[in-house]
Amino acid sequence: MIYNFLFLVATIPVALAHDNGLGLTPQMGWNSWNKYGCNISANDIISAATSIKEKGLLDLGYEYIVMDDCWALKTRDPVTKQIVPDPSKFPNGIKNLSDSIHDMGFKWGMYSSAGKYTCAGYPGSLDYEEIDATTFASWGVDYLKYDNCYNQGRSGTPSESFKRYEVMSKALNSTGRPIFYSLCQWGEDGPWNWASTIANSWRISGDIYDNFNRYDDRCPCESFQCIGLQGFDCSVMNIIRKALPLSQKARDRDGWNDLDSLEVGNGGMTYDEYVTHFTVWAILKSPLMLGNDVSAMSDQDLSIVSNRDLITINQDRGTQPAYSKWTKNYGDSIIILLSGELSNGDWVVALVNGASQQLTYNISMTDVFIDNRIYAEKRWVARDLWTNETSSVNNFIISNVKPHGTQVWRFSKSS
Ligand SMILES: *[C@@H]1O[C@H](CO)[C@@H](O)[C@H](O)[C@H]1NC(C)=O
Ligand SMILES: *[C@@H]1O[C@H](CO)[C@@H](O)[C@H](O)[C@H]1NC(C)=O
Ligand SMILES: *[C@@H]1O[C@H](CO)[C@@H](O)[C@H](O)[C@H]1NC(C)=O
Ligand SMILES: *[C@@H]1O[C@H](CO)[C@@H](O)[C@H](O)[C@H]1NC(C)=O
Ligand SMILES: *[C@@H]1O[C@H](CO)[C@@H](O)[C@H](O)[C@H]1NC(C)=O
C-alpha cells in the first residue's frame, strides 16, 4: 500500500501556477490604448518609448512597451494565414520595431483577441493560436495582451473561458520563448479562480475611463460578483470597489489582478484623484502600465508615477496585495482602510477618501491589524509616502485626507 501511495503522489499532476518564469512581480510598462486608441504607428511607439526612457521611467521599472489593437490589416495572408501588419503604420515591419524597442532596453509587447476579431475588428487569434504565437515569437514579442471580443459564444462558464485561453497559453509555451501572458477578459467568468495556471495576470473589470467616480451605463457592473455585461468606461472608484475582495486571489508564482492601464497624465482627473488611482493600483499589486503621452506629461503627473516608495511596495517580492480592512459610507461616497504586510516586516497602510468632502479620521491600530492583533499594540514609525513626513504611532493615527485623495504610509517598527 505504501508503495502505491508514493507512486500516486509522484505522478498525479499538481496544479502549478503558470510556469514561464515571468510575473513574479506585477508587470510595469506602457500600453498604447488609453491615449492613442487605433491611431498608432511605428513612429508613435518609438517616440513613446524614447520619452519613457528620457524621463527616467525605464530605470524605475516601466520596462514593457505594449502596442494594443489596430496594428494589422483586416485580413490574414491568404497563403500563410498569418496576421499581416499594416504597412502604412509599420513601413519596416514589426520585427524592425521590436528590434528598435529592444535596442533601447525595453521589452516588447503586442495585442490580440481570443476571438474571431479583435475589439476594433482586425483578425483575432481564436483557432489560429499556434500560427499567431509562432509569428509573435519570431518578431521577438515578450508580452501578449489577449482580449475577449468576438469570442463566438465560447464563454459564459469558467471552464469554457479557461479552455479558450489555455490554447494560446500552450501555443506561447510551445514557441520556447518566455512571453508574459496578460489576459484581458474583463473579469468575465471569474478568471481570478482559474487563470493562475495558464496566465501571469488577468483583468478584473471592463476598460478603465479617465474619470474618478462617474457612473456610466456602459459599465453597469458595480461588483466583481456581477455576472454578464462587464462593459467599458469604468471609473477608478468602480474598479477599486471590484478589486477590494480579490486581494486574496493574487500572489507571486500565481498571478496578478489587473485593474487596467493607468490614466495618470490623460487630464481627466485632479492631482488628488490621480494620487488615489496610483496608490491603490500600486498597493493592490496591479500591473502598473502607463497609458498616456509621456512626452506631454506635467511634472506633477510624472511625480505621481515616479513614486519610488509605492513602486517598491508594488514590486516587493513574496507579498500579497494589501487588504481592505473596512469600507464605510462617508459623505457622498465611501472611505476605505487598507493594510498589508511587506517582505521585511514593515506594513503599508492607506486611507482612501472616495467622497468629495475633506476627511479627518482617527484610525485605530486594532482595525489596521485586525488579523494580526499582536502588532496592534506595538509602536510604529509611520512615513507618509506622498509627503515623506514621519510620525510615531501608538494605538492610533489621525489621518487628514483631501476630497477624492488617499493618505498612505509605510509603517516600520519603532526602535
Ligand atoms: C513551458 O511550460 C513548462 C512546463 O510548465 C515550463 O517548464 C517551461 O518553462 C515553459 N516554457 C516557456 C518558454 O514558457
Ligand atoms: C493621430 O496621430 C497623429 C500622429 O501622432 C496625430 O498627428 C493626429 O492628430 C492623430 N489623430 C487623431 C484623430 O488623434
Ligand atoms: C529598421 O529598418 C530601417 C529601414 O530599413 C533600418 O534603417 C533600421 O536600421 C532598422 N532598425 C533595426 C533596429 O533593425
Ligand atoms: C483616537 O482614538 C483612540 C482610541 O482608539 C483614543 O484613545 C484617542 O484619544 C483618539 N485620539 C484623538 C485625537 O481623537
Ligand atoms: C524621506 O524620509 C526618509 C527618512 O524618514 C529619508 O531617508 C528619505 O531620504 C526621505 N526621502 C525624500 C525623498 O525626501
PDB file of N, CA, C and O and ligand atoms in Angstrom, residues 17-21 172-179, ligand 1:
ATOM      1  N   ALA A  17       1.195  26.900 -10.732  1.00  0.00           N
ATOM      2  CA  ALA A  17       0.978  28.203 -11.347  1.00  0.00           C
ATOM      3  C   ALA A  17       1.629  28.209 -12.729  1.00  0.00           C
ATOM      4  O   ALA A  17       2.472  27.368 -13.031  1.00  0.00           O
ATOM      5  N   HIS A  18       1.186  29.147 -13.545  1.00  0.00           N
ATOM      6  CA  HIS A  18       1.723  29.259 -14.899  1.00  0.00           C
ATOM      7  C   HIS A  18       3.238  29.437 -14.821  1.00  0.00           C
ATOM      8  O   HIS A  18       3.726  30.366 -14.211  1.00  0.00           O
ATOM      9  N   ASP A  19       3.946  28.533 -15.472  1.00  0.00           N
ATOM     10  CA  ASP A  19       5.376  28.407 -15.228  1.00  0.00           C
ATOM     11  C   ASP A  19       6.176  28.857 -16.446  1.00  0.00           C
ATOM     12  O   ASP A  19       6.758  28.046 -17.148  1.00  0.00           O
ATOM     13  N   ASN A  20       6.181  30.166 -16.701  1.00  0.00           N
ATOM     14  CA  ASN A  20       7.047  30.661 -17.774  1.00  0.00           C
ATOM     15  C   ASN A  20       8.159  31.545 -17.213  1.00  0.00           C
ATOM     16  O   ASN A  20       8.832  32.249 -17.951  1.00  0.00           O
ATOM     17  N   GLY A  21       8.306  31.498 -15.896  1.00  0.00           N
ATOM     18  CA  GLY A  21       9.391  32.249 -15.255  1.00  0.00           C
ATOM     19  C   GLY A  21       9.124  33.740 -15.131  1.00  0.00           C
ATOM     20  O   GLY A  21       9.969  34.484 -14.649  1.00  0.00           O
ATOM     21  N   LEU A 172       1.890  29.674 -26.805  1.00  0.00           N
ATOM     22  CA  LEU A 172       3.016  30.551 -26.443  1.00  0.00           C
ATOM     23  C   LEU A 172       4.146  29.705 -25.853  1.00  0.00           C
ATOM     24  O   LEU A 172       5.318  29.882 -26.194  1.00  0.00           O
ATOM     25  N   ASN A 173       3.771  28.777 -24.989  1.00  0.00           N
ATOM     26  CA  ASN A 173       4.789  27.923 -24.372  1.00  0.00           C
ATOM     27  C   ASN A 173       5.547  27.127 -25.435  1.00  0.00           C
ATOM     28  O   ASN A 173       6.773  26.995 -25.364  1.00  0.00           O
ATOM     29  N   SER A 174       4.811  26.629 -26.441  1.00  0.00           N
ATOM     30  CA  SER A 174       5.445  25.801 -27.477  1.00  0.00           C
ATOM     31  C   SER A 174       6.482  26.561 -28.290  1.00  0.00           C
ATOM     32  O   SER A 174       7.346  25.947 -28.915  1.00  0.00           O
ATOM     33  N   THR A 175       6.395  27.878 -28.316  1.00  0.00           N
ATOM     34  CA  THR A 175       7.384  28.631 -29.098  1.00  0.00           C
ATOM     35  C   THR A 175       8.757  28.577 -28.438  1.00  0.00           C
ATOM     36  O   THR A 175       9.763  28.875 -29.086  1.00  0.00           O
ATOM     37  N   GLY A 176       8.798  28.240 -27.136  1.00  0.00           N
ATOM     38  CA  GLY A 176      10.080  28.209 -26.429  1.00  0.00           C
ATOM     39  C   GLY A 176      10.531  29.582 -25.975  1.00  0.00           C
ATOM     40  O   GLY A 176      11.557  29.698 -25.308  1.00  0.00           O
ATOM     41  N   ARG A 177       9.782  30.626 -26.330  1.00  0.00           N
ATOM     42  CA  ARG A 177      10.152  31.980 -25.923  1.00  0.00           C
ATOM     43  C   ARG A 177       9.301  32.365 -24.717  1.00  0.00           C
ATOM     44  O   ARG A 177       8.062  32.322 -24.793  1.00  0.00           O
ATOM     45  N   PRO A 178       9.892  32.760 -23.591  1.00  0.00           N
ATOM     46  CA  PRO A 178       9.061  33.192 -22.456  1.00  0.00           C
ATOM     47  C   PRO A 178       8.284  34.460 -22.831  1.00  0.00           C
ATOM     48  O   PRO A 178       8.887  35.489 -23.151  1.00  0.00           O
ATOM     49  N   ILE A 179       6.977  34.367 -22.831  1.00  0.00           N
ATOM     50  CA  ILE A 179       6.127  35.503 -23.220  1.00  0.00           C
ATOM     51  C   ILE A 179       5.119  35.742 -22.107  1.00  0.00           C
ATOM     52  O   ILE A 179       4.318  34.857 -21.788  1.00  0.00           O
TER      53      ILE A 179
HETATM   54  C1  LIG B   1       6.649  25.753 -20.816  1.00  0.00           C
HETATM   55  O1  LIG B   1       5.995  25.033 -19.764  1.00  0.00           O
HETATM   56  C2  LIG B   1       6.872  24.241 -18.988  1.00  0.00           C
HETATM   57  C3  LIG B   1       6.020  23.412 -18.030  1.00  0.00           C
HETATM   58  O2  LIG B   1       5.167  24.240 -17.287  1.00  0.00           O
HETATM   59  C4  LIG B   1       7.860  25.142 -18.279  1.00  0.00           C
HETATM   60  O3  LIG B   1       8.755  24.390 -17.509  1.00  0.00           O
HETATM   61  C5  LIG B   1       8.625  25.944 -19.327  1.00  0.00           C
HETATM   62  O4  LIG B   1       9.500  26.870 -18.676  1.00  0.00           O
HETATM   63  C6  LIG B   1       7.656  26.709 -20.211  1.00  0.00           C
HETATM   64  N1  LIG B   1       8.400  27.386 -21.277  1.00  0.00           N
HETATM   65  C7  LIG B   1       8.138  28.605 -21.702  1.00  0.00           C
HETATM   66  C8  LIG B   1       9.003  29.110 -22.785  1.00  0.00           C
HETATM   67  O5  LIG B   1       7.214  29.301 -21.263  1.00  0.00           O
END
